[in-house]
Coordinates of C-alpha atoms and ligand atoms in Angstrom, one line a residue:
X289 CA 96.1 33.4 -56.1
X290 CA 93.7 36.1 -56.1
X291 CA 95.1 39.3 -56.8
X292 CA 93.5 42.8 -55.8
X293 CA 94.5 46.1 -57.0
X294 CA 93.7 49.3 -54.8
X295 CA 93.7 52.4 -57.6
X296 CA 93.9 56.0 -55.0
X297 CA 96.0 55.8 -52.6
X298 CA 94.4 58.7 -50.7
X299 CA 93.2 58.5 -46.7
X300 CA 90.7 56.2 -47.7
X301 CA 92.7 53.9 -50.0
X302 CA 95.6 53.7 -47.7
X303 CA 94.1 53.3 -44.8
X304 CA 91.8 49.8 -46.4
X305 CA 94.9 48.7 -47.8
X306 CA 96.2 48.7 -44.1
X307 CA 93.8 47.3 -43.0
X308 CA 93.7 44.6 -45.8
X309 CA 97.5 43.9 -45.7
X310 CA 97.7 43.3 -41.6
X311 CA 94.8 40.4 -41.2
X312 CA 95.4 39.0 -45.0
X313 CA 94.3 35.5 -44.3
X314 CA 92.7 35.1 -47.9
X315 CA 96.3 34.3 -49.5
X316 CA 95.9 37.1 -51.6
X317 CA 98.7 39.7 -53.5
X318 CA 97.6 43.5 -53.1
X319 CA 98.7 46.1 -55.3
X320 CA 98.6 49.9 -55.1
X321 CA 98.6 52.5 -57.8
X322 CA 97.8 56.3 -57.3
X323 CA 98.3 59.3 -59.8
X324 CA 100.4 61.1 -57.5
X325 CA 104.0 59.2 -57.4
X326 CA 105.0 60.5 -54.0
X327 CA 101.2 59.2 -52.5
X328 CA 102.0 55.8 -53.8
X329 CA 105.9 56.2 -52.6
X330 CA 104.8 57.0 -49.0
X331 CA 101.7 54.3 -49.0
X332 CA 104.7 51.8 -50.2
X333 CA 106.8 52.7 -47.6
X334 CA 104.6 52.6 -44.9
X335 CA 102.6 49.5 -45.3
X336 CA 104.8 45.9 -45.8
X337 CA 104.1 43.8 -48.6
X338 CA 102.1 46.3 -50.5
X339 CA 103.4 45.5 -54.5
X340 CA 102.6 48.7 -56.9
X341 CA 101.7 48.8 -60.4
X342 CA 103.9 51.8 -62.2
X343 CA 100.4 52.0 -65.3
X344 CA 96.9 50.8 -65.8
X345 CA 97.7 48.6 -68.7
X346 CA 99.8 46.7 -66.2
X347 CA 96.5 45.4 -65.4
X348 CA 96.0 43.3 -67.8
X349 CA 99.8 42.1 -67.9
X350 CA 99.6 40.7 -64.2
X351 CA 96.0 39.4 -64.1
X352 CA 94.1 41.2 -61.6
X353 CA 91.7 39.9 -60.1
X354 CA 90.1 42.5 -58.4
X355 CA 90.1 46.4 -58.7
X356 CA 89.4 48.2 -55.8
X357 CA 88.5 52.2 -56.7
X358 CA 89.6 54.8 -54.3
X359 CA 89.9 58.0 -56.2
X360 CA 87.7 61.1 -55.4
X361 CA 84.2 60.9 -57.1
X362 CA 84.9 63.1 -60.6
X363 CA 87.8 61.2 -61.1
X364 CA 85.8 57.8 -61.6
X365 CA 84.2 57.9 -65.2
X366 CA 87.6 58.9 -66.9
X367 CA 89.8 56.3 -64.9
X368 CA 86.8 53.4 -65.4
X369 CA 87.1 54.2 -69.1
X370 CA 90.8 53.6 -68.9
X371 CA 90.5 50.6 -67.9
X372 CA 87.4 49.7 -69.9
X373 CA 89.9 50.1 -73.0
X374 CA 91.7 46.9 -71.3
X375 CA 88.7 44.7 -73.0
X376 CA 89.2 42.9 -69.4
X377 CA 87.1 39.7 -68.5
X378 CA 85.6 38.0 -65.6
X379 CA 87.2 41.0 -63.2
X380 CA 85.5 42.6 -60.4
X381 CA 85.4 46.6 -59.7
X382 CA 84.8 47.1 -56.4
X383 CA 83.8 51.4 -56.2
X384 CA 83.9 53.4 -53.0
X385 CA 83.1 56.6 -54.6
X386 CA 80.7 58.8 -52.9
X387 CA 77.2 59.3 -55.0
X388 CA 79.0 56.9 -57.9
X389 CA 75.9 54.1 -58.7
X390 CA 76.3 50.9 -60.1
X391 CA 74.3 52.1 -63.0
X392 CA 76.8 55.2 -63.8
X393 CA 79.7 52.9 -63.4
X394 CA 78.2 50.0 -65.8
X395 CA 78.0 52.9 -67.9
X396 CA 81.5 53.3 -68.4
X397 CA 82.6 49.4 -69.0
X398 CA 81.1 49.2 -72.7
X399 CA 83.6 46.8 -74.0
X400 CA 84.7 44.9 -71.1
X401 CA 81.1 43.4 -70.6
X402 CA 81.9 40.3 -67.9
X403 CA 82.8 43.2 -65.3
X404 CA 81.4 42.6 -62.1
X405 CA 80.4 45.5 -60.4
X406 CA 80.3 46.4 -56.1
X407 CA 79.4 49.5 -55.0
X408 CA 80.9 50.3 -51.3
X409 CA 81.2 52.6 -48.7
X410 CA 83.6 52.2 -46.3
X411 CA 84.3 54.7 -43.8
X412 CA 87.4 56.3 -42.0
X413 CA 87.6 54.0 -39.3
X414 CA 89.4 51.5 -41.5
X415 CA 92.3 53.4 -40.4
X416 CA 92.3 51.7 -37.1
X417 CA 90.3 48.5 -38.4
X418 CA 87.0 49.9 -37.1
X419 CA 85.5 50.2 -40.6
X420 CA 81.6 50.3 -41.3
X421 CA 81.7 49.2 -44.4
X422 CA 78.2 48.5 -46.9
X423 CA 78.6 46.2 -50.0
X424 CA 76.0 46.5 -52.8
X425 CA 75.8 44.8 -56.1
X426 CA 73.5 43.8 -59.0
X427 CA 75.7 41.7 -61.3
X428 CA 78.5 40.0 -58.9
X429 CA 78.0 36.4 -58.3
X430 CA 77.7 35.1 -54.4
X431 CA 81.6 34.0 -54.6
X432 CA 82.6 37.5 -56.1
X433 CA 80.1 39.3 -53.3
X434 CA 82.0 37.0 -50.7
X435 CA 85.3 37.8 -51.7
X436 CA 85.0 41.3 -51.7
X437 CA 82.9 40.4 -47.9
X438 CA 85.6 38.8 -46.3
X439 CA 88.8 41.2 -48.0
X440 CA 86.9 43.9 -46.3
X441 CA 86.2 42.4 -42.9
X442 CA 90.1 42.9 -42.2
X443 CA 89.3 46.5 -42.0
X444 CA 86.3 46.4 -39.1
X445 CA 82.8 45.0 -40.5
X446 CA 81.1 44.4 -43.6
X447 CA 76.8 44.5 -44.4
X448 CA 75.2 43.9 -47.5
X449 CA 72.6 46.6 -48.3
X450 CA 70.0 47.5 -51.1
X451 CA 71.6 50.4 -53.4
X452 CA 68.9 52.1 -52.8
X453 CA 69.9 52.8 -49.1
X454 CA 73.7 53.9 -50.2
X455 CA 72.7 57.6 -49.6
X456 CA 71.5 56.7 -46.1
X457 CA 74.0 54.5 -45.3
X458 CA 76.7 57.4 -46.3
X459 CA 75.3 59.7 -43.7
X460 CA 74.7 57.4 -40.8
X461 CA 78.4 55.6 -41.2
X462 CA 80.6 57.1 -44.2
X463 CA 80.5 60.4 -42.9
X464 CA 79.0 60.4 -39.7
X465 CA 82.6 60.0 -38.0
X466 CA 83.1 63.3 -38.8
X467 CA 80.4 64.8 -36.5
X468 CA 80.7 62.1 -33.9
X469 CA 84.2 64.1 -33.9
X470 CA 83.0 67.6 -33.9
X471 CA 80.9 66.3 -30.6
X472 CA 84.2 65.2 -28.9
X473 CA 86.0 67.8 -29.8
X474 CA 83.7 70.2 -28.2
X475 CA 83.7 67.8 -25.1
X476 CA 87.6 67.6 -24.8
X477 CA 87.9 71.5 -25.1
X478 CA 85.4 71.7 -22.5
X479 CA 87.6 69.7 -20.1
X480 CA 91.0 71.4 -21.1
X481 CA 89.0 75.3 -20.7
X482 CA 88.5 74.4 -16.9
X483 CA 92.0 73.0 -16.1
X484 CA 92.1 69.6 -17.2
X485 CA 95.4 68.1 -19.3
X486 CA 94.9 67.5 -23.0
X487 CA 95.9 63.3 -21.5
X488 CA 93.1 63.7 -19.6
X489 CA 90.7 64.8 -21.1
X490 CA 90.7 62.9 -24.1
X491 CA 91.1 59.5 -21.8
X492 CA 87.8 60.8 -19.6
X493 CA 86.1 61.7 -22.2
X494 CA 86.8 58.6 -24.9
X495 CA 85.6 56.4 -21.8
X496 CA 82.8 58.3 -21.3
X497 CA 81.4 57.7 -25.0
X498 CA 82.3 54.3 -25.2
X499 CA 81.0 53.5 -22.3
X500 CA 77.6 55.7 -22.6
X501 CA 77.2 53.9 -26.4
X502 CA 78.2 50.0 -24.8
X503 CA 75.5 50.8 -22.2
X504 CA 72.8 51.1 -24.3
X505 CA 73.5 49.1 -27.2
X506 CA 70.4 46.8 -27.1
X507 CA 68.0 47.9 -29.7
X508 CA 65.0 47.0 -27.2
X509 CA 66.3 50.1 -25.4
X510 CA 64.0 52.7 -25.0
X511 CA 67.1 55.5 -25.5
X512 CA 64.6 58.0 -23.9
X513 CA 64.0 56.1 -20.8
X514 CA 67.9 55.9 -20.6
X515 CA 68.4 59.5 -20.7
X516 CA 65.8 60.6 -17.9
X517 CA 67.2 57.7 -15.8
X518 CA 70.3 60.0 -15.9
X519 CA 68.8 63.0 -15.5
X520 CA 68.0 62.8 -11.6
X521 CA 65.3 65.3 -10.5
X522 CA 66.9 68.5 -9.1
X523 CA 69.9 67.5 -10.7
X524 CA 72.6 68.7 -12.9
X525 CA 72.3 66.3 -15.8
X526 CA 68.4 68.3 -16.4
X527 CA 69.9 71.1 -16.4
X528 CA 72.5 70.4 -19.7
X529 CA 69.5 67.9 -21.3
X530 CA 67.2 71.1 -20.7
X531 CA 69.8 72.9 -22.8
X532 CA 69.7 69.9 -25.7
X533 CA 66.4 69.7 -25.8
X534 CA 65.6 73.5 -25.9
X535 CA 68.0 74.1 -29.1
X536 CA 66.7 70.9 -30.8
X537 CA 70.3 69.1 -30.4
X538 CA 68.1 65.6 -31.9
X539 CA 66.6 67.7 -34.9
X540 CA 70.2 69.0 -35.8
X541 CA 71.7 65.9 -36.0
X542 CA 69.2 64.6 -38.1
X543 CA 69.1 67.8 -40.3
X544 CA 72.6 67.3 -40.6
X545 CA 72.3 63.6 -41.6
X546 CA 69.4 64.6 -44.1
X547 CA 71.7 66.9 -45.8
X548 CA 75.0 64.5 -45.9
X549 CA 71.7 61.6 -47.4
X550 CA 70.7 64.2 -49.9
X551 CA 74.1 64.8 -51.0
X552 CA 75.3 61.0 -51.5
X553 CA 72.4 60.4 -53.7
X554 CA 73.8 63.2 -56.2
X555 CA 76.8 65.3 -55.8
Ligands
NDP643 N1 87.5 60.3 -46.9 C1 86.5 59.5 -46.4 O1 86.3 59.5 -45.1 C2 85.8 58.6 -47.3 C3 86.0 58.7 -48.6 N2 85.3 57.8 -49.5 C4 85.5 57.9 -50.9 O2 86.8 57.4 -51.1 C5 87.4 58.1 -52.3 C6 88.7 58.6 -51.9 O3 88.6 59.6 -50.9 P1 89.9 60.1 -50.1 O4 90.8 58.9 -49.9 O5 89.4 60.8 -49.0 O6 90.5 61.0 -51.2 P2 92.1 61.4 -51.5 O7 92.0 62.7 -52.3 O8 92.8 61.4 -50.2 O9 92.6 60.2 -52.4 C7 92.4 60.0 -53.7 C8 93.7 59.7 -54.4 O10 93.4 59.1 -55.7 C9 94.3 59.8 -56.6 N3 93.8 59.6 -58.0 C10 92.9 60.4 -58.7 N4 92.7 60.0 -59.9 C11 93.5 58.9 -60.1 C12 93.7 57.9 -61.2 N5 93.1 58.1 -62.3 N6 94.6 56.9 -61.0 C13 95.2 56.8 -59.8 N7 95.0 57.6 -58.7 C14 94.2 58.6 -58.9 C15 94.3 61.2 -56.1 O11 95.3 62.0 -56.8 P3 95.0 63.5 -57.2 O12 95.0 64.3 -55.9 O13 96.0 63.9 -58.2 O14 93.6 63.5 -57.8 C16 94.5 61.0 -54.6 O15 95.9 60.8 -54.3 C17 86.4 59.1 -52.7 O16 85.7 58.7 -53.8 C18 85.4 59.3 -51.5 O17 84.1 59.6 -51.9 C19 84.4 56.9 -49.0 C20 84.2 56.8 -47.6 C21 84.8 57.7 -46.7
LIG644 O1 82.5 63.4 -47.8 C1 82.5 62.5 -48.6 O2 82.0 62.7 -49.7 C2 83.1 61.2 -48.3 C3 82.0 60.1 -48.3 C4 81.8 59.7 -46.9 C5 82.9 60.4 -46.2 N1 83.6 61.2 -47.0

């Protein structure tokens, strides 16, 4: 019996844990743990057959497997070097940290020296089982890697990437929901400034994106084709792509995506 432990309980640890805990078809025992007693409480309460471990050394007492890291980036070194006083063997440390490389985290396991190491990213999506998530590793045998593969394709879907595309990756999926929302948020107040419900607007406009993105979805697409087919001469689809165009909407997005890159290789 493999046995996982999910340290940060947070949005993001929660919400894998969920997701983890609602397809487990791996036969496996998950454990929680967070700093805050009344974030690991509420996580407990919420999600069914969640077990919780009350302090790190308890680690070693029950045998874990598998430690999954959820706690915000500048909490990582101290709470790897925690552990690393375990003198633990043949474990894996699965780390979702934003910016945290396998390099910094191999730092910090000086005495326990059979760690395997994964880096991840996962993204917010896990909530609902939609989860991007990218796996990377250096050290973690094909089993270990597969593990980790299939624990996290019960939270949405799982690639294997080079490190070296981490910072990328954490732009275009980690936190690109975030602007995906600011662009639907701006869409649904849109609709409810000129009379439409709340109900409404949010069902129109969800439709709307998931149909648009469905539509083209075939990477042989020509996306620009796609969006002059739309824009019918004399129109009014021109006349808001005009508007796009004109302010650079393209070179935002990608300014804003260079930025979020730029950050996840250092913070
Ligand atoms: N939010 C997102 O969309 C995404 C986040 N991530 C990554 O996931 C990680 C967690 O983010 P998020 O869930 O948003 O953050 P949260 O702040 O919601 O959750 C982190 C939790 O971990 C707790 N914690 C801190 N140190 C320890 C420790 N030593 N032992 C046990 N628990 C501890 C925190 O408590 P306290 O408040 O006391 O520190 C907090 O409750 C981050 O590293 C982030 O980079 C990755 C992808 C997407
Ligand atoms: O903003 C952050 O640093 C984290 C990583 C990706 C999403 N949230």
């Amino acid at each position: 019996m493999e046995k996982v432990l999910f340290i940060g309980l947070g949005h993001m640890g929660a919400s894998l844990v969920k997701g983890v805990l609602q397809n487990n078809k791996e036969d496996i025992e998950v454990y929680g743990f967070d700093a805050i007693k009344e974030v690991q409480q509420k996580a407990l309460n919420e999600i069914s057959n969640l077990k919780s471990i009350s302090e790190i050394s308890d680690i070693k007492k029950l045998q874990i497997n598998c430690i999954v890291i959820g706690v915000r980036p500048i909490d990582v070194k101290e709470l790897c070097e925690q552990i690393d006083n375990l003198n633990l063997a043949n474990i894996t440390v699965i780390c979702m940290a934003n910016a945290v490389s396998i390099s910094d985290l191999q730092k910090s396991f000086q005495k326990s020296k059979t760690i395997s190491i994964i880096r991840m990213m996962p993204n917010m999506n896990a909530s609902i089982q939609k989860s991007v998530t990218a796996l990377a590793t250096n050290n973690a045998s094909a089993d270990q890697l597969e593990f980790a593969k299939n624990l996290f394709k019960n939270c949405g879907i799982v690639e294997i990437i080079d490190e070296n595309k981490f910072g990328t990756f954490t732009a275009i999926s980690g936190c690109s929901p975030s602007y995906v929302i600011s662009f639907y948020k701006a869409m649904t107040e849109y609709a409810t400034e000129n009379g439409f419900s709340k109900e409404q607007s949010f069902e129109i406009i969800k439709q709307t994106i998931i149909g648009s993105i469905l539509n083209v979805s075939d990477p042989k697409l020509d996306l620009r084709k796609k969006i002059d087919q739309i824009c019918v001469p004399g129109g009014s689809t021109i006349e808001g792509q005009k508007i796009l165009d004109s302010e650079k909407f393209e070179k935002i997005v990608k300014k804003a995506l260079k930025a979020a890159d730029q950050k996840a290789k250092k913070l």
